[in-house]
Amino acid sequence: MTDNVENNKTIENKISDIKVTDTRVHEKQKELESGPIGLDIGTTNIVVARNRAGAPITMKQLNAFFAIPKSKLTARILSQNDVMYFAKNGQFYIIGNSSEEFANTFNTETRRPIESGLISPREDDGMNVIQALIKSLLQPPKKQGEPVCFSIPGDPIDGNSSVLYHESIIKRALDAMGYKPISINEGFAVVLSELQGENYTGLGISMGGGMCNICLSYLSVPVFSFSIRKGGDYIDTMVGRTVGEPATLIKTIKEKDLNLLREPSNRIETSLQIYYNELINYVVHSIQQVMASSDRMPRLSKPVPIVLSGGTAVVTGVKELFEKALKTARLPIQISGVRIASDPLNTTAKGALTMAVSEEN
Amino acid sequence: MSVPIVIFSIDDTRGTLLQKVLQHNGLQSKLIKRNFELGTVLSKRVPSIVVFDTKDYYSRDFAYLRNICSTYPLATVIALAEDSNVPVLIEIGVRDDLCVREPFNPDLTLAKVKELVFIKNKAHLKVKTYLALIYHLIVGEKDNPYIVFIKKVLTVIALLLSSVVGIAGGFTIWSLSDLPKIQQLEDYSPLETSSVYSTDGKQLGEFFYVHRKTIPYYKIPPHVKDSFLAVEDARFYEHKGIDFYRIGGAFLENIRSKGYSQGASTITQQLAKMLFLKPEKNLSRKIKEAVLSLQIESRYTKDEILGIYLNQAFFGARSYGVEAAAQTYFGKKTEDLSVADAALLAALPKAPSFYSPFKNPSGCLTRRNLVLKMMLNRGYINDDKYKAALAEPLPTEMERPAYKSSYFLDYLKNHLEKQIGEKLFTSGLKIQSTMDSAMQDAAEKAIKKGIETLTRNGDKNLQAALLAVDIKTGGVRAMVGGIDYSTSVFNRVTQAMRQPGSAFKPFVYLAAFKEGYTPNDVIMDREVTYFSKEGGVPWTPQNYTHRFYGNVTLRTAISSSLNGATIYLANKIGMNKVIDAARSTGITSPIYPHLPAAIGVSELTLSELVYAYATLASGTAKRPIFYTTIKDKNDVTIETDGLGEVKVIDDGIVTFVKDVLRSVVEHGTAKAAQSIGRPVYGKTGTTDNYTDAWFVGFDDHLAVGVWVGKDDNKPLKEDSSGSAVALPIWIDFMKSVVNK
């Protein structure tokens, strides 16, 4: 608790350092195009979605950083190579996409401001990094109070963490930047992004790096939402431990050409299939458990779709594994089909954007 | 008239969900979540249907529900309830078939509501009528020959249209195969000028390759925008990127004049050309320009497009964008431009060099007045403003901001260019320097006044330099590198290597204190001849007064600047210790490893000397600090500079050094400095034949050094000692600083 208070103070100080306000902006706000924003603050990436000419466009940065000791030489090299960074406490914090290249160069791992979907308790400067990344993706608002809808995880069912601190601290940061922050459950964002044709009815599942988020929505009303603190990183770590290889290597293999439907060609693929199966079964049985215990669960006469999104759902065969796992589960609702989101890596941000647009109207 | 429906549910999710389900089926309802609200709503208007959700309802006897059933018999209640509660509800008056049992079933509830609405609305009568009508109109006319004929005609038209669309599409794809990506505009980030600020928030100077300051669209006054619209694109807010009306007009005009006399490029097209295309003239470029313009228009608002255009256009004299042009031609900000100024700027982009007011005033005046005329014709200005603007003269010379601190900026630029490269000139950085503009003013005034006095007394070709640094942070607070930057950019603070004379002596005494001496210890001041081991010429140092004083304390020796006693002391402790002491304070220039170096024959810079004195004053190591932070254009800090606390002289020795340097002011060669009225410490310096005159000292906050001499190393006038020439400037500056 004390840690939280201290973190709050640090973050407040930081916010006051980098806050930009221009009162004249307000006078002219009517002349400006002001646009709602969707923001997905994930364990792996931060994605921003905005509307341009009626269609959403997205921008992203890796949600990671890499600290190196400060020196004049380094500053020169970083500046000349357009590397995104900021200086603090005698260190340069290289942030975003650049950090991974640095980590690879130094043959080590990047550090993450978000751990298992929530602000990492191990990184004192995590929130500063997130803020700097958001600043790099978002210009200051053209008028005070532009809506920004950001994604938050559901309460985890397999841990005692609360999302309250995570949500509040991001809200404060966005508020300090001049936005009107609105939070949206990550699974619900998937529904808003993908299930317009089904009147926003169905199960939205975001399978990210740190966690999986699940939300059942009925006619755009979130009936229940929750998260489990396992995701792509869990698969990488477990496979890495099993075969004795670094998790980053496993991640690379996984993202390159893994196909869960074909016969595994080596130990790593075998292991990946096993842990993918385990994760998917875990998700499906968590859904079964929550539905069985929820007193809000409505009896639905029509079958509802399931949409999978997020980086962990991109791998070939996830859909089929999910369908297989569903056959073994006894859900109180009928499932009309499983599908992968049209743009899985940007689904949450786009859903958040839909929410932000509706808030503005 | 719709049937009023009320949903009562304490559970937010179930209530909202029910409301949504009804809404989705075209039934509006009011959701109530609290008992007291229900009472209020019912008292205003009795609903026809009440959906009462008993889940989590606190009262097991359902008093409110009982009240509804008895008070409003025309309202029909649908109750959502556990099976076990249904008997109680029936007893209250809810119909059995209207009790929807758990689990929660929104679809069944909807069906019950629809049934009730259907009955209450008598809608079935209307539905039958509508069904019959649709049947006769569509199904019944299936074989009508007229409809068959119309269908055939429509099919032929559709085929023709698709052929035309196909051909046009193919041609477009072929033409635009190498079209630049419009998405590049998302990252629109033009080269921008970087600015340096003083500690009191004033802009000290700018670094740039091309002079550009982007300005948000909303800060550009309407008359400035109007002037550009008048001359470049009057129908800007009406067209969609291409002005077909104007193209037609220009076409006819060009036929009439039998040549290319009138263009029809819109501002959007000009922007597309500026940002994405080469300046070639052919049909392919025109097609690309048109398509890019349409893309830009579909992606950006008109205001954004005009904003980017005004920030991108070239106005001549290395100035890009309206803000830089306003500064270059008028020395103003865009928001302060007059109508005539705006018209002149709008006149320039067509041919910046040809219409320059400095190169071709008459051509410029004609075009500016043409712009004004067009503004009048389009109704942007009235007749009075038009006449007043016509009377305004053209600017006659380029406005260059008169920045002071040129030597400081020069040094900062060289330093940062090595550190961050060309970003310094292109990225719109905000550099927070350590310079205090009030102190800089005081320093420049003190140097000017001092040199004027000396020149009046008959000395010529004088130069002088002053450096003030913050003892705590090492920050440069004021720097004057010479008497006039415009005639000599040589920085006498950082570049001039000069003999310090007696101003070097404190390092001899520092070495002595480190060896255990105290200010009250006695040394000999007498005539001694020193023989060098290498067999050089024997040397007998003399005092300034050409007499010797016998036994003197260390304090007296330095306050009276006695060469004999100082060299005696240096000889006794060894020159290597003196050199080590000087090095520990940050002196880096080579020091002659023989006795004459003890009275300052080894050359060094004023900067070295002042920083060494700052180290003497605090006991901690110092180096020049020119800036504290550098922020990028998004205000994110990318660089900071500052000192750590590294102790190099013990506090006891610092006290001794300050004791003896204070005695210079109280009893010695710098008595005049007592007029400052606060404790100051320092040392004068004068070299042979009065070639260099110095005073370097400090108070509790600042270390300040002043040098006076000539660039060609010729002597100053007779008797121009440090105390006579440099000290008055030092005193003048220190007084201004305290009086500030």
Short mmCIF file of N, CA and C in Angstrom, two decimals, chain B residues 150-252:
data_model
loop_
_atom_site.label_atom_id
_atom_site.label_comp_id
_atom_site.label_asym_id
_atom_site.label_seq_id
_atom_site.Cartn_x
_atom_site.Cartn_y
_atom_site.Cartn_z
N ILE B 150 -39.06 -2.60 -67.88
CA ILE B 150 -38.21 -1.68 -67.06
C ILE B 150 -37.01 -2.44 -66.51
N LYS B 151 -37.24 -3.68 -66.13
CA LYS B 151 -36.12 -4.49 -65.61
C LYS B 151 -35.05 -4.65 -66.66
N LYS B 152 -35.46 -4.90 -67.94
CA LYS B 152 -34.49 -5.08 -69.03
C LYS B 152 -33.69 -3.79 -69.26
N VAL B 153 -34.41 -2.67 -69.29
CA VAL B 153 -33.73 -1.37 -69.50
C VAL B 153 -32.70 -1.15 -68.39
N LEU B 154 -33.10 -1.43 -67.18
CA LEU B 154 -32.18 -1.23 -66.04
C LEU B 154 -30.95 -2.13 -66.17
N THR B 155 -31.13 -3.34 -66.66
CA THR B 155 -30.00 -4.26 -66.82
C THR B 155 -28.99 -3.72 -67.84
N VAL B 156 -29.51 -3.20 -69.00
CA VAL B 156 -28.61 -2.63 -70.03
C VAL B 156 -27.83 -1.45 -69.47
N ILE B 157 -28.51 -0.59 -68.76
CA ILE B 157 -27.84 0.58 -68.17
C ILE B 157 -26.76 0.13 -67.19
N ALA B 158 -27.06 -0.88 -66.41
CA ALA B 158 -26.09 -1.37 -65.42
C ALA B 158 -24.84 -1.93 -66.12
N LEU B 159 -25.08 -2.66 -67.25
CA LEU B 159 -23.93 -3.21 -67.99
C LEU B 159 -23.04 -2.10 -68.55
N LEU B 160 -23.69 -1.11 -69.16
CA LEU B 160 -22.92 0.02 -69.72
C LEU B 160 -22.11 0.72 -68.64
N LEU B 161 -22.79 0.96 -67.55
CA LEU B 161 -22.12 1.66 -66.46
C LEU B 161 -20.91 0.88 -65.94
N SER B 162 -21.09 -0.44 -65.81
CA SER B 162 -19.97 -1.22 -65.27
C SER B 162 -18.80 -1.25 -66.24
N SER B 163 -19.10 -1.21 -67.59
CA SER B 163 -18.00 -1.15 -68.57
C SER B 163 -17.21 0.15 -68.40
N VAL B 164 -17.95 1.25 -68.31
CA VAL B 164 -17.29 2.56 -68.16
C VAL B 164 -16.46 2.58 -66.87
N VAL B 165 -17.05 2.09 -65.80
CA VAL B 165 -16.33 2.08 -64.51
C VAL B 165 -15.09 1.22 -64.61
N GLY B 166 -15.20 0.06 -65.30
CA GLY B 166 -14.04 -0.84 -65.45
C GLY B 166 -12.90 -0.17 -66.19
N ILE B 167 -13.24 0.47 -67.34
CA ILE B 167 -12.19 1.12 -68.14
C ILE B 167 -11.54 2.25 -67.34
N ALA B 168 -12.40 3.07 -66.73
CA ALA B 168 -11.86 4.19 -65.95
C ALA B 168 -10.99 3.69 -64.80
N GLY B 169 -11.44 2.61 -64.16
CA GLY B 169 -10.67 2.04 -63.03
C GLY B 169 -9.31 1.56 -63.48
N GLY B 170 -9.29 0.83 -64.63
CA GLY B 170 -8.02 0.32 -65.17
C GLY B 170 -7.06 1.45 -65.47
N PHE B 171 -7.60 2.49 -66.11
CA PHE B 171 -6.75 3.63 -66.45
C PHE B 171 -6.19 4.28 -65.18
N THR B 172 -7.03 4.42 -64.18
CA THR B 172 -6.58 5.05 -62.92
C THR B 172 -5.48 4.22 -62.26
N ILE B 173 -5.69 2.90 -62.23
CA ILE B 173 -4.69 2.03 -61.59
C ILE B 173 -3.36 2.14 -62.33
N TRP B 174 -3.43 2.15 -63.69
CA TRP B 174 -2.21 2.27 -64.48
C TRP B 174 -1.48 3.59 -64.19
N SER B 175 -2.26 4.67 -64.13
CA SER B 175 -1.63 5.99 -63.92
C SER B 175 -1.03 6.13 -62.53
N LEU B 176 -1.64 5.47 -61.58
CA LEU B 176 -1.26 5.74 -60.19
C LEU B 176 -0.41 4.63 -59.58
N SER B 177 0.21 3.82 -60.45
CA SER B 177 0.94 2.66 -59.92
C SER B 177 2.08 3.07 -58.98
N ASP B 178 2.67 4.26 -59.19
CA ASP B 178 3.76 4.67 -58.30
C ASP B 178 3.39 5.88 -57.45
N LEU B 179 2.11 5.95 -57.12
CA LEU B 179 1.65 7.11 -56.33
C LEU B 179 2.24 7.09 -54.92
N PRO B 180 2.75 8.22 -54.44
CA PRO B 180 3.28 8.23 -53.07
C PRO B 180 2.19 7.92 -52.05
N LYS B 181 2.60 7.40 -50.93
CA LYS B 181 1.65 7.02 -49.87
C LYS B 181 1.21 8.26 -49.10
N ILE B 182 -0.08 8.51 -49.12
CA ILE B 182 -0.62 9.68 -48.41
C ILE B 182 -0.41 9.57 -46.90
N GLN B 183 -0.24 8.28 -46.43
CA GLN B 183 -0.07 8.06 -45.00
C GLN B 183 1.17 8.79 -44.45
N GLN B 184 2.10 9.12 -45.37
CA GLN B 184 3.30 9.84 -44.91
C GLN B 184 2.92 11.12 -44.17
N LEU B 185 1.77 11.67 -44.56
CA LEU B 185 1.34 12.94 -43.94
C LEU B 185 1.04 12.76 -42.45
N GLU B 186 0.70 11.52 -42.07
CA GLU B 186 0.44 11.27 -40.64
C GLU B 186 1.67 11.65 -39.81
N ASP B 187 2.83 11.43 -40.42
CA ASP B 187 4.08 11.71 -39.71
C ASP B 187 4.65 13.06 -40.13
N TYR B 188 3.77 13.97 -40.61
CA TYR B 188 4.26 15.27 -41.08
C TYR B 188 5.08 15.94 -39.99
N SER B 189 6.36 16.06 -40.26
CA SER B 189 7.25 16.60 -39.24
C SER B 189 8.33 17.41 -39.94
N PRO B 190 8.02 18.65 -40.27
CA PRO B 190 8.97 19.44 -41.06
C PRO B 190 10.20 19.82 -40.24
N LEU B 191 11.25 20.22 -40.94
CA LEU B 191 12.43 20.72 -40.23
C LEU B 191 12.02 21.94 -39.43
N GLU B 192 12.40 21.94 -38.16
CA GLU B 192 11.98 23.06 -37.31
C GLU B 192 13.15 23.68 -36.59
N THR B 193 13.02 24.97 -36.29
CA THR B 193 14.05 25.72 -35.60
C THR B 193 14.08 25.34 -34.11
N SER B 194 15.29 25.16 -33.57
CA SER B 194 15.42 24.91 -32.13
C SER B 194 15.65 26.24 -31.40
N SER B 195 15.17 26.34 -30.17
CA SER B 195 15.29 27.59 -29.43
C SER B 195 16.03 27.39 -28.11
N VAL B 196 16.78 28.44 -27.73
CA VAL B 196 17.50 28.40 -26.46
C VAL B 196 16.86 29.42 -25.52
N TYR B 197 16.63 29.02 -24.27
CA TYR B 197 15.99 29.91 -23.32
C TYR B 197 16.88 30.19 -22.11
N SER B 198 16.73 31.39 -21.55
CA SER B 198 17.49 31.73 -20.35
C SER B 198 16.75 31.19 -19.12
N THR B 199 17.41 31.27 -17.97
CA THR B 199 16.77 30.76 -16.76
C THR B 199 15.52 31.56 -16.41
N ASP B 200 15.46 32.81 -16.87
CA ASP B 200 14.27 33.60 -16.60
C ASP B 200 13.29 33.57 -17.77
N GLY B 201 13.39 32.54 -18.60
CA GLY B 201 12.36 32.26 -19.60
C GLY B 201 12.43 33.05 -20.88
N LYS B 202 13.50 33.82 -21.08
CA LYS B 202 13.58 34.60 -22.31
C LYS B 202 14.24 33.78 -23.41
N GLN B 203 13.82 34.04 -24.67
CA GLN B 203 14.47 33.32 -25.77
C GLN B 203 15.81 33.98 -26.08
N LEU B 204 16.88 33.21 -25.97
CA LEU B 204 18.21 33.76 -26.18
C LEU B 204 18.62 33.68 -27.63
N GLY B 205 18.19 32.64 -28.33
CA GLY B 205 18.60 32.49 -29.71
C GLY B 205 17.97 31.28 -30.33
N GLU B 206 18.29 31.06 -31.63
CA GLU B 206 17.71 29.95 -32.37
C GLU B 206 18.78 29.25 -33.20
N PHE B 207 18.62 27.95 -33.42
CA PHE B 207 19.51 27.19 -34.29
C PHE B 207 18.67 26.57 -35.40
N PHE B 208 19.06 26.76 -36.65
CA PHE B 208 18.25 26.16 -37.73
C PHE B 208 19.05 26.06 -39.03
N TYR B 209 18.60 25.14 -39.90
CA TYR B 209 19.06 25.11 -41.29
C TYR B 209 18.10 25.93 -42.14
N VAL B 210 16.82 25.57 -41.99
CA VAL B 210 15.81 26.40 -42.63
C VAL B 210 14.99 27.00 -41.50
N HIS B 211 14.62 28.25 -41.72
CA HIS B 211 13.92 28.95 -40.65
C HIS B 211 12.44 28.59 -40.71
N ARG B 212 12.00 27.78 -39.74
CA ARG B 212 10.59 27.41 -39.70
C ARG B 212 10.14 27.20 -38.27
N LYS B 213 9.02 27.84 -37.95
CA LYS B 213 8.36 27.57 -36.66
C LYS B 213 6.94 27.19 -37.02
N THR B 214 6.56 25.96 -36.73
CA THR B 214 5.18 25.62 -37.07
C THR B 214 4.23 26.31 -36.10
N ILE B 215 3.13 26.69 -36.63
CA ILE B 215 2.14 27.43 -35.83
C ILE B 215 0.81 26.72 -36.02
N PRO B 216 0.07 26.44 -34.93
CA PRO B 216 -1.21 25.77 -35.10
C PRO B 216 -2.15 26.62 -35.94
N TYR B 217 -3.00 25.95 -36.67
CA TYR B 217 -3.91 26.64 -37.57
C TYR B 217 -4.70 27.73 -36.85
N TYR B 218 -5.16 27.40 -35.64
CA TYR B 218 -6.08 28.33 -34.98
C TYR B 218 -5.41 29.61 -34.51
N LYS B 219 -4.08 29.63 -34.53
CA LYS B 219 -3.41 30.87 -34.12
C LYS B 219 -3.20 31.82 -35.31
N ILE B 220 -3.52 31.37 -36.50
CA ILE B 220 -3.33 32.22 -37.68
C ILE B 220 -4.58 33.09 -37.81
N PRO B 221 -4.42 34.43 -37.79
CA PRO B 221 -5.61 35.30 -37.81
C PRO B 221 -6.38 35.15 -39.13
N PRO B 222 -7.69 35.40 -39.08
CA PRO B 222 -8.51 35.22 -40.29
C PRO B 222 -8.01 36.04 -41.47
N HIS B 223 -7.56 37.29 -41.25
CA HIS B 223 -7.20 38.10 -42.41
C HIS B 223 -5.96 37.55 -43.11
N VAL B 224 -5.10 36.83 -42.34
CA VAL B 224 -3.92 36.21 -42.98
C VAL B 224 -4.38 35.05 -43.86
N LYS B 225 -5.27 34.22 -43.32
CA LYS B 225 -5.78 33.10 -44.11
C LYS B 225 -6.51 33.64 -45.35
N ASP B 226 -7.31 34.69 -45.13
CA ASP B 226 -8.09 35.25 -46.24
C ASP B 226 -7.19 35.75 -47.36
N SER B 227 -6.06 36.35 -46.98
CA SER B 227 -5.18 36.90 -48.02
C SER B 227 -4.67 35.78 -48.93
N PHE B 228 -4.35 34.63 -48.34
CA PHE B 228 -3.87 33.51 -49.16
C PHE B 228 -5.01 32.92 -49.99
N LEU B 229 -6.17 32.80 -49.34
CA LEU B 229 -7.31 32.24 -50.08
C LEU B 229 -7.66 33.14 -51.25
N ALA B 230 -7.62 34.47 -51.04
CA ALA B 230 -7.99 35.42 -52.09
C ALA B 230 -7.14 35.23 -53.33
N VAL B 231 -5.86 35.05 -53.14
CA VAL B 231 -4.97 35.03 -54.30
C VAL B 231 -4.73 33.61 -54.81
N GLU B 232 -4.81 32.62 -53.93
CA GLU B 232 -4.48 31.26 -54.36
C GLU B 232 -5.71 30.39 -54.66
N ASP B 233 -6.75 30.53 -53.87
CA ASP B 233 -7.84 29.55 -54.00
C ASP B 233 -9.08 30.05 -53.28
N ALA B 234 -9.83 30.94 -53.96
CA ALA B 234 -10.96 31.60 -53.30
C ALA B 234 -12.08 30.62 -52.97
N ARG B 235 -12.18 29.53 -53.74
CA ARG B 235 -13.28 28.58 -53.51
C ARG B 235 -12.82 27.39 -52.67
N PHE B 236 -11.75 27.59 -51.91
CA PHE B 236 -11.13 26.50 -51.13
C PHE B 236 -12.14 25.73 -50.29
N TYR B 237 -13.02 26.45 -49.62
CA TYR B 237 -13.95 25.78 -48.72
C TYR B 237 -15.14 25.14 -49.44
N GLU B 238 -15.21 25.36 -50.77
CA GLU B 238 -16.34 24.77 -51.51
C GLU B 238 -15.94 23.52 -52.27
N HIS B 239 -14.72 23.44 -52.78
CA HIS B 239 -14.36 22.28 -53.62
C HIS B 239 -13.86 21.12 -52.77
N LYS B 240 -13.62 20.00 -53.46
CA LYS B 240 -13.17 18.79 -52.75
C LYS B 240 -11.71 18.46 -53.08
N GLY B 241 -10.93 19.46 -53.32
CA GLY B 241 -9.52 19.22 -53.65
C GLY B 241 -9.20 19.65 -55.06
N ILE B 242 -10.17 19.49 -55.96
CA ILE B 242 -9.99 19.95 -57.34
C ILE B 242 -11.17 20.87 -57.65
N ASP B 243 -10.85 22.03 -58.23
CA ASP B 243 -11.89 23.01 -58.48
C ASP B 243 -12.26 22.98 -59.96
N PHE B 244 -13.24 22.15 -60.30
CA PHE B 244 -13.61 22.00 -61.72
C PHE B 244 -14.15 23.31 -62.29
N TYR B 245 -14.83 24.05 -61.46
CA TYR B 245 -15.37 25.33 -61.92
C TYR B 245 -14.23 26.25 -62.36
N ARG B 246 -13.17 26.26 -61.54
CA ARG B 246 -12.04 27.13 -61.85
C ARG B 246 -11.24 26.59 -63.05
N ILE B 247 -11.17 25.26 -63.15
CA ILE B 247 -10.46 24.67 -64.29
C ILE B 247 -11.14 25.10 -65.59
N GLY B 248 -12.47 25.06 -65.56
CA GLY B 248 -13.23 25.48 -66.74
C GLY B 248 -12.93 26.92 -67.09
N GLY B 249 -12.95 27.77 -66.05
CA GLY B 249 -12.70 29.20 -66.25
C GLY B 249 -11.32 29.43 -66.82
N ALA B 250 -10.32 28.73 -66.24
CA ALA B 250 -8.93 28.90 -66.68
C ALA B 250 -8.77 28.40 -68.11
N PHE B 251 -9.49 27.31 -68.44
CA PHE B 251 -9.41 26.74 -69.79
C PHE B 251 -9.89 27.77 -70.81
N LEU B 252 -11.06 28.35 -70.52
CA LEU B 252 -11.61 29.35 -71.44
C LEU B 252 -10.68 30.55 -71.56
#
